Amino acid sequence: MTPMPTLRAAAEIPVSRRPAPPTWVVVALACAGQFLVVLDVSVVNTALPSMRADLGLSAPGLQWVVNAYTIAFAGFMLLGGRAGDLYGRKRMFLIGLALFPLASL
């Protein structure tokens, strides 16, 4: 006869060493990420009239400028999702939040 394993009390289970960040910090980071995306899209749309005048682009050419941004953004979103699965979503979100403004310059 083998002894049955006993359940550990909740007080005995080790707790994470670092406390969770305050909720407002998480919300502020999520808002900052969304703000950067909207800002980047609006910058592309703001530049369209001068691109049309300077480069002589037609309406379909201007649409491809917007589409190229969207396609590149979607591709990096897929890569970021996979990297989040492999290395942790929080880490990848913070890295993306730091790299996105640099890539937008």
mmCIF file of N, CA and C in Angstrom:
data_model
loop_
_atom_site.group_PDB
_atom_site.id
_atom_site.type_symbol
_atom_site.label_atom_id
_atom_site.label_comp_id
_atom_site.label_asym_id
_atom_site.label_seq_id
_atom_site.Cartn_x
_atom_site.Cartn_y
_atom_site.Cartn_z
ATOM 1 N N MET A 1 0.842 -1.165 0.000
ATOM 2 C CA MET A 1 0.000 0.000 0.000
ATOM 3 C C MET A 1 0.893 1.236 0.000
ATOM 4 N N THR A 2 0.629 2.156 -0.923
ATOM 5 C CA THR A 2 1.426 3.377 -1.006
ATOM 6 C C THR A 2 0.672 4.522 -0.362
ATOM 7 N N PRO A 3 1.410 5.410 0.275
ATOM 8 C CA PRO A 3 0.726 6.551 0.897
ATOM 9 C C PRO A 3 0.174 7.487 -0.175
ATOM 10 N N MET A 4 -0.976 8.057 0.106
ATOM 11 C CA MET A 4 -1.604 9.000 -0.824
ATOM 12 C C MET A 4 -0.943 10.364 -0.677
ATOM 13 N N PRO A 5 -0.736 11.055 -1.794
ATOM 14 C CA PRO A 5 -0.154 12.394 -1.693
ATOM 15 C C PRO A 5 -1.126 13.344 -1.002
ATOM 16 N N THR A 6 -0.568 14.202 -0.206
ATOM 17 C CA THR A 6 -1.415 15.157 0.506
ATOM 18 C C THR A 6 -1.460 16.468 -0.251
ATOM 19 N N LEU A 7 -2.549 17.161 -0.109
ATOM 20 C CA LEU A 7 -2.682 18.471 -0.730
ATOM 21 C C LEU A 7 -1.965 19.492 0.123
ATOM 22 N N ARG A 8 -1.290 20.410 -0.535
ATOM 23 C CA ARG A 8 -0.585 21.466 0.194
ATOM 24 C C ARG A 8 -1.553 22.597 0.491
ATOM 25 N N ALA A 9 -1.369 23.174 1.619
ATOM 26 C CA ALA A 9 -2.195 24.327 1.976
ATOM 27 C C ALA A 9 -1.821 25.504 1.089
ATOM 28 N N ALA A 10 -2.753 26.415 0.895
ATOM 29 C CA ALA A 10 -2.513 27.572 0.031
ATOM 30 C C ALA A 10 -1.349 28.411 0.539
ATOM 31 N N ALA A 11 -1.135 28.441 1.828
ATOM 32 C CA ALA A 11 -0.043 29.236 2.393
ATOM 33 C C ALA A 11 1.315 28.627 2.073
ATOM 34 N N GLU A 12 1.365 27.323 1.794
ATOM 35 C CA GLU A 12 2.629 26.662 1.518
ATOM 36 C C GLU A 12 3.064 26.801 0.062
ATOM 37 N N ILE A 13 2.146 27.137 -0.841
ATOM 38 C CA ILE A 13 2.478 27.241 -2.257
ATOM 39 C C ILE A 13 3.268 28.522 -2.479
ATOM 40 N N PRO A 14 4.440 28.409 -3.111
ATOM 41 C CA PRO A 14 5.247 29.622 -3.313
ATOM 42 C C PRO A 14 4.542 30.605 -4.240
ATOM 43 N N VAL A 15 4.676 31.845 -3.914
ATOM 44 C CA VAL A 15 4.064 32.917 -4.689
ATOM 45 C C VAL A 15 5.164 33.578 -5.516
ATOM 46 N N SER A 16 4.790 34.160 -6.629
ATOM 47 C CA SER A 16 5.754 34.860 -7.472
ATOM 48 C C SER A 16 6.513 35.892 -6.651
ATOM 49 N N ARG A 17 7.787 36.035 -6.955
ATOM 50 C CA ARG A 17 8.624 36.960 -6.180
ATOM 51 C C ARG A 17 8.270 38.410 -6.449
ATOM 52 N N ARG A 18 7.911 38.711 -7.684
ATOM 53 C CA ARG A 18 7.573 40.090 -8.012
ATOM 54 C C ARG A 18 6.067 40.280 -7.957
ATOM 55 N N PRO A 19 5.627 41.357 -7.342
ATOM 56 C CA PRO A 19 4.183 41.606 -7.350
ATOM 57 C C PRO A 19 3.738 42.064 -8.739
ATOM 58 N N ALA A 20 2.487 41.850 -9.045
ATOM 59 C CA ALA A 20 1.944 42.277 -10.335
ATOM 60 C C ALA A 20 1.938 43.801 -10.404
ATOM 61 N N PRO A 21 2.184 44.355 -11.593
ATOM 62 C CA PRO A 21 2.163 45.817 -11.709
ATOM 63 C C PRO A 21 0.748 46.333 -11.489
ATOM 64 N N PRO A 22 0.638 47.579 -11.080
ATOM 65 C CA PRO A 22 -0.704 48.143 -10.896
ATOM 66 C C PRO A 22 -1.490 48.122 -12.211
ATOM 67 N N THR A 23 -2.783 48.017 -12.101
ATOM 68 C CA THR A 23 -3.636 47.935 -13.279
ATOM 69 C C THR A 23 -3.474 49.144 -14.180
ATOM 70 N N TRP A 24 -3.312 50.320 -13.599
ATOM 71 C CA TRP A 24 -3.216 51.532 -14.414
ATOM 72 C C TRP A 24 -1.961 51.521 -15.283
ATOM 73 N N VAL A 25 -0.895 50.863 -14.838
ATOM 74 C CA VAL A 25 0.323 50.779 -15.647
ATOM 75 C C VAL A 25 0.065 49.921 -16.887
ATOM 76 N N VAL A 26 -0.609 48.812 -16.701
ATOM 77 C CA VAL A 26 -0.929 47.924 -17.817
ATOM 78 C C VAL A 26 -1.837 48.637 -18.815
ATOM 79 N N VAL A 27 -2.850 49.331 -18.311
ATOM 80 C CA VAL A 27 -3.771 50.064 -19.184
ATOM 81 C C VAL A 27 -3.032 51.186 -19.916
ATOM 82 N N ALA A 28 -2.140 51.888 -19.220
ATOM 83 C CA ALA A 28 -1.383 52.975 -19.850
ATOM 84 C C ALA A 28 -0.491 52.441 -20.969
ATOM 85 N N LEU A 29 0.140 51.296 -20.773
ATOM 86 C CA LEU A 29 0.977 50.710 -21.824
ATOM 87 C C LEU A 29 0.142 50.264 -23.023
ATOM 88 N N ALA A 30 -1.017 49.673 -22.759
ATOM 89 C CA ALA A 30 -1.890 49.268 -23.860
ATOM 90 C C ALA A 30 -2.386 50.484 -24.636
ATOM 91 N N CYS A 31 -2.729 51.551 -23.932
ATOM 92 C CA CYS A 31 -3.165 52.791 -24.593
ATOM 93 C C CYS A 31 -2.031 53.412 -25.396
ATOM 94 N N ALA A 32 -0.820 53.367 -24.871
ATOM 95 C CA ALA A 32 0.328 53.909 -25.598
ATOM 96 C C ALA A 32 0.563 53.128 -26.890
ATOM 97 N N GLY A 33 0.439 51.822 -26.830
ATOM 98 C CA GLY A 33 0.594 51.009 -28.037
ATOM 99 C C GLY A 33 -0.455 51.331 -29.082
ATOM 100 N N GLN A 34 -1.703 51.455 -28.664
ATOM 101 C CA GLN A 34 -2.774 51.792 -29.605
ATOM 102 C C GLN A 34 -2.593 53.196 -30.168
ATOM 103 N N PHE A 35 -2.157 54.127 -29.337
ATOM 104 C CA PHE A 35 -1.917 55.499 -29.791
ATOM 105 C C PHE A 35 -0.840 55.535 -30.869
ATOM 106 N N LEU A 36 0.221 54.755 -30.687
ATOM 107 C CA LEU A 36 1.295 54.723 -31.680
ATOM 108 C C LEU A 36 0.815 54.176 -33.019
ATOM 109 N N VAL A 37 -0.044 53.167 -32.987
ATOM 110 C CA VAL A 37 -0.573 52.607 -34.232
ATOM 111 C C VAL A 37 -1.426 53.641 -34.957
ATOM 112 N N VAL A 38 -2.336 54.292 -34.235
ATOM 113 C CA VAL A 38 -3.206 55.302 -34.848
ATOM 114 C C VAL A 38 -2.381 56.473 -35.362
ATOM 115 N N LEU A 39 -1.388 56.892 -34.603
ATOM 116 C CA LEU A 39 -0.530 57.999 -35.017
ATOM 117 C C LEU A 39 0.218 57.658 -36.302
ATOM 118 N N ASP A 40 0.724 56.451 -36.397
ATOM 119 C CA ASP A 40 1.482 56.053 -37.576
ATOM 120 C C ASP A 40 0.597 56.005 -38.816
ATOM 121 N N VAL A 41 -0.621 55.494 -38.674
ATOM 122 C CA VAL A 41 -1.545 55.452 -39.808
ATOM 123 C C VAL A 41 -1.928 56.862 -40.234
ATOM 124 N N SER A 42 -2.171 57.737 -39.271
ATOM 125 C CA SER A 42 -2.569 59.102 -39.627
ATOM 126 C C SER A 42 -1.413 59.865 -40.274
ATOM 127 N N VAL A 43 -0.185 59.558 -39.909
ATOM 128 C CA VAL A 43 0.961 60.207 -40.545
ATOM 129 C C VAL A 43 1.051 59.791 -42.011
ATOM 130 N N VAL A 44 0.802 58.520 -42.293
ATOM 131 C CA VAL A 44 0.818 58.057 -43.682
ATOM 132 C C VAL A 44 -0.269 58.780 -44.476
ATOM 133 N N ASN A 45 -1.473 58.874 -43.921
ATOM 134 C CA ASN A 45 -2.570 59.544 -44.623
ATOM 135 C C ASN A 45 -2.318 61.035 -44.781
ATOM 136 N N THR A 46 -1.666 61.653 -43.823
ATOM 137 C CA THR A 46 -1.361 63.078 -43.911
ATOM 138 C C THR A 46 -0.343 63.355 -45.015
ATOM 139 N N ALA A 47 0.547 62.423 -45.248
ATOM 140 C CA ALA A 47 1.593 62.619 -46.255
ATOM 141 C C ALA A 47 1.120 62.349 -47.679
ATOM 142 N N LEU A 48 -0.056 61.774 -47.855
ATOM 143 C CA LEU A 48 -0.507 61.403 -49.197
ATOM 144 C C LEU A 48 -0.610 62.580 -50.171
ATOM 145 N N PRO A 49 -1.179 63.741 -49.805
ATOM 146 C CA PRO A 49 -1.256 64.842 -50.782
ATOM 147 C C PRO A 49 0.113 65.315 -51.271
ATOM 148 N N SER A 50 1.066 65.427 -50.368
ATOM 149 C CA SER A 50 2.394 65.863 -50.814
ATOM 150 C C SER A 50 3.086 64.777 -51.631
ATOM 151 N N MET A 51 2.825 63.514 -51.345
ATOM 152 C CA MET A 51 3.388 62.431 -52.155
ATOM 153 C C MET A 51 2.801 62.464 -53.560
ATOM 154 N N ARG A 52 1.516 62.772 -53.644
ATOM 155 C CA ARG A 52 0.867 62.848 -54.954
ATOM 156 C C ARG A 52 1.475 63.975 -55.788
ATOM 157 N N ALA A 53 1.691 65.124 -55.141
ATOM 158 C CA ALA A 53 2.234 66.276 -55.871
ATOM 159 C C ALA A 53 3.707 66.064 -56.228
ATOM 160 N N ASP A 54 4.500 65.604 -55.279
ATOM 161 C CA ASP A 54 5.947 65.488 -55.498
ATOM 162 C C ASP A 54 6.328 64.309 -56.388
ATOM 163 N N LEU A 55 5.635 63.198 -56.222
ATOM 164 C CA LEU A 55 5.994 61.994 -56.969
ATOM 165 C C LEU A 55 5.096 61.745 -58.172
ATOM 166 N N GLY A 56 4.041 62.545 -58.304
ATOM 167 C CA GLY A 56 3.123 62.382 -59.427
ATOM 168 C C GLY A 56 2.359 61.075 -59.377
ATOM 169 N N LEU A 57 1.975 60.640 -58.192
ATOM 170 C CA LEU A 57 1.264 59.374 -58.057
ATOM 171 C C LEU A 57 -0.205 59.539 -58.423
ATOM 172 N N SER A 58 -0.758 58.502 -59.016
ATOM 173 C CA SER A 58 -2.190 58.477 -59.305
ATOM 174 C C SER A 58 -2.930 57.987 -58.063
ATOM 175 N N ALA A 59 -4.264 57.981 -58.141
ATOM 176 C CA ALA A 59 -5.064 57.497 -57.011
ATOM 177 C C ALA A 59 -4.748 56.034 -56.679
ATOM 178 N N PRO A 60 -4.640 55.146 -57.685
ATOM 179 C CA PRO A 60 -4.242 53.769 -57.342
ATOM 180 C C PRO A 60 -2.841 53.687 -56.730
ATOM 181 N N GLY A 61 -1.941 54.544 -57.175
ATOM 182 C CA GLY A 61 -0.595 54.559 -56.593
ATOM 183 C C GLY A 61 -0.622 54.965 -55.133
ATOM 184 N N LEU A 62 -1.463 55.952 -54.823
ATOM 185 C CA LEU A 62 -1.604 56.368 -53.424
ATOM 186 C C LEU A 62 -2.226 55.263 -52.581
ATOM 187 N N GLN A 63 -3.175 54.541 -53.174
ATOM 188 C CA GLN A 63 -3.791 53.437 -52.441
ATOM 189 C C GLN A 63 -2.763 52.356 -52.142
ATOM 190 N N TRP A 64 -1.820 52.139 -53.048
ATOM 191 C CA TRP A 64 -0.779 51.145 -52.796
ATOM 192 C C TRP A 64 0.177 51.580 -51.692
ATOM 193 N N VAL A 65 0.349 52.875 -51.530
ATOM 194 C CA VAL A 65 1.168 53.356 -50.407
ATOM 195 C C VAL A 65 0.520 52.937 -49.094
ATOM 196 N N VAL A 66 -0.792 53.150 -48.993
ATOM 197 C CA VAL A 66 -1.516 52.766 -47.777
ATOM 198 C C VAL A 66 -1.524 51.246 -47.632
ATOM 199 N N ASN A 67 -1.745 50.529 -48.736
ATOM 200 C CA ASN A 67 -1.769 49.067 -48.681
ATOM 201 C C ASN A 67 -0.415 48.488 -48.288
ATOM 202 N N ALA A 68 0.658 49.074 -48.785
ATOM 203 C CA ALA A 68 1.994 48.573 -48.445
ATOM 204 C C ALA A 68 2.245 48.689 -46.948
ATOM 205 N N TYR A 69 1.820 49.801 -46.365
ATOM 206 C CA TYR A 69 1.967 49.950 -44.914
ATOM 207 C C TYR A 69 1.159 48.882 -44.186
ATOM 208 N N THR A 70 -0.083 48.670 -44.624
ATOM 209 C CA THR A 70 -0.954 47.705 -43.951
ATOM 210 C C THR A 70 -0.415 46.284 -44.086
ATOM 211 N N ILE A 71 0.080 45.932 -45.254
ATOM 212 C CA ILE A 71 0.618 44.585 -45.470
ATOM 213 C C ILE A 71 1.871 44.363 -44.619
ATOM 214 N N ALA A 72 2.748 45.344 -44.579
ATOM 215 C CA ALA A 72 3.949 45.219 -43.743
ATOM 216 C C ALA A 72 3.576 45.128 -42.268
ATOM 217 N N PHE A 73 2.619 45.932 -41.842
ATOM 218 C CA PHE A 73 2.172 45.905 -40.449
ATOM 219 C C PHE A 73 1.591 44.538 -40.103
ATOM 220 N N ALA A 74 0.779 43.980 -41.001
ATOM 221 C CA ALA A 74 0.177 42.667 -40.749
ATOM 222 C C ALA A 74 1.244 41.576 -40.680
ATOM 223 N N GLY A 75 2.244 41.655 -41.546
ATOM 224 C CA GLY A 75 3.316 40.658 -41.508
ATOM 225 C C GLY A 75 4.086 40.686 -40.205
ATOM 226 N N PHE A 76 4.408 41.883 -39.750
ATOM 227 C CA PHE A 76 5.120 41.987 -38.476
ATOM 228 C C PHE A 76 4.223 41.620 -37.299
ATOM 229 N N MET A 77 2.915 41.812 -37.441
ATOM 230 C CA MET A 77 1.988 41.407 -36.389
ATOM 231 C C MET A 77 1.999 39.887 -36.240
ATOM 232 N N LEU A 78 2.044 39.177 -37.364
ATOM 233 C CA LEU A 78 2.126 37.712 -37.305
ATOM 234 C C LEU A 78 3.431 37.251 -36.665
ATOM 235 N N LEU A 79 4.535 37.874 -37.059
ATOM 236 C CA LEU A 79 5.823 37.518 -36.457
ATOM 237 C C LEU A 79 5.836 37.835 -34.962
ATOM 238 N N GLY A 80 5.261 38.966 -34.599
ATOM 239 C CA GLY A 80 5.199 39.338 -33.187
ATOM 240 C C GLY A 80 4.345 38.380 -32.375
ATOM 241 N N GLY A 81 3.264 37.896 -32.970
ATOM 242 C CA GLY A 81 2.417 36.918 -32.280
ATOM 243 C C GLY A 81 3.154 35.615 -32.019
ATOM 244 N N ARG A 82 3.885 35.153 -33.012
ATOM 245 C CA ARG A 82 4.658 33.917 -32.828
ATOM 246 C C ARG A 82 5.776 34.116 -31.811
ATOM 247 N N ALA A 83 6.449 35.263 -31.893
ATOM 248 C CA ALA A 83 7.501 35.552 -30.911
ATOM 249 C C ALA A 83 6.908 35.643 -29.512
ATOM 250 N N GLY A 84 5.702 36.172 -29.395
ATOM 251 C CA GLY A 84 5.033 36.223 -28.097
ATOM 252 C C GLY A 84 4.744 34.837 -27.551
ATOM 253 N N ASP A 85 4.374 33.915 -28.439
ATOM 254 C CA ASP A 85 4.160 32.533 -28.009
ATOM 255 C C ASP A 85 5.455 31.897 -27.520
ATOM 256 N N LEU A 86 6.562 32.218 -28.185
ATOM 257 C CA LEU A 86 7.838 31.593 -27.837
ATOM 258 C C LEU A 86 8.516 32.237 -26.633
ATOM 259 N N TYR A 87 8.493 33.556 -26.556
ATOM 260 C CA TYR A 87 9.289 34.271 -25.557
ATOM 261 C C TYR A 87 8.468 34.992 -24.495
ATOM 262 N N GLY A 88 7.169 34.966 -24.606
ATOM 263 C CA GLY A 88 6.323 35.631 -23.619
ATOM 264 C C GLY A 88 5.679 36.886 -24.205
ATOM 265 N N ARG A 89 4.386 36.995 -24.016
ATOM 266 C CA ARG A 89 3.648 38.109 -24.604
ATOM 267 C C ARG A 89 4.026 39.448 -24.000
ATOM 268 N N LYS A 90 4.227 39.471 -22.713
ATOM 269 C CA LYS A 90 4.571 40.735 -22.056
ATOM 270 C C LYS A 90 5.911 41.251 -22.573
ATOM 271 N N ARG A 91 6.885 40.379 -22.649
ATOM 272 C CA ARG A 91 8.213 40.775 -23.113
ATOM 273 C C ARG A 91 8.150 41.289 -24.551
ATOM 274 N N MET A 92 7.438 40.578 -25.417
ATOM 275 C CA MET A 92 7.353 40.985 -26.819
ATOM 276 C C MET A 92 6.570 42.287 -26.978
ATOM 277 N N PHE A 93 5.533 42.480 -26.157
ATOM 278 C CA PHE A 93 4.779 43.734 -26.231
ATOM 279 C C PHE A 93 5.663 44.907 -25.851
ATOM 280 N N LEU A 94 6.435 44.758 -24.798
ATOM 281 C CA LEU A 94 7.306 45.852 -24.371
ATOM 282 C C LEU A 94 8.424 46.107 -25.382
ATOM 283 N N ILE A 95 8.974 45.050 -25.968
ATOM 284 C CA ILE A 95 9.993 45.227 -27.004
ATOM 285 C C ILE A 95 9.383 45.915 -28.223
ATOM 286 N N GLY A 96 8.192 45.481 -28.618
ATOM 287 C CA GLY A 96 7.513 46.111 -29.744
ATOM 288 C C GLY A 96 7.169 47.558 -29.472
ATOM 289 N N LEU A 97 6.781 47.846 -28.241
ATOM 290 C CA LEU A 97 6.462 49.223 -27.859
ATOM 291 C C LEU A 97 7.701 50.100 -27.927
ATOM 292 N N ALA A 98 8.862 49.529 -27.691
ATOM 293 C CA ALA A 98 10.107 50.297 -27.781
ATOM 294 C C ALA A 98 10.593 50.419 -29.228
ATOM 295 N N LEU A 99 10.418 49.369 -30.034
ATOM 296 C CA LEU A 99 10.936 49.376 -31.402
ATOM 297 C C LEU A 99 10.016 50.070 -32.404
ATOM 298 N N PHE A 100 8.731 50.089 -32.154
ATOM 299 C CA PHE A 100 7.780 50.663 -33.110
ATOM 300 C C PHE A 100 8.053 52.135 -33.401
ATOM 301 N N PRO A 101 8.298 52.968 -32.392
ATOM 302 C CA PRO A 101 8.613 54.374 -32.718
ATOM 303 C C PRO A 101 9.913 54.510 -33.514
ATOM 304 N N LEU A 102 10.885 53.659 -33.235
ATOM 305 C CA LEU A 102 12.138 53.720 -33.990
ATOM 306 C C LEU A 102 11.925 53.326 -35.454
ATOM 307 N N ALA A 103 11.096 52.327 -35.686
ATOM 308 C CA ALA A 103 10.824 51.897 -37.055
ATOM 309 C C ALA A 103 9.962 52.909 -37.799
ATOM 310 N N SER A 104 9.237 53.738 -37.087
ATOM 311 C CA SER A 104 8.361 54.725 -37.717
ATOM 312 C C SER A 104 9.102 55.974 -38.146
ATOM 313 N N LEU A 105 10.336 56.134 -37.713
ATOM 314 C CA LEU A 105 11.080 57.337 -38.086
ATOM 315 C C LEU A 105 11.426 57.294 -39.506
#
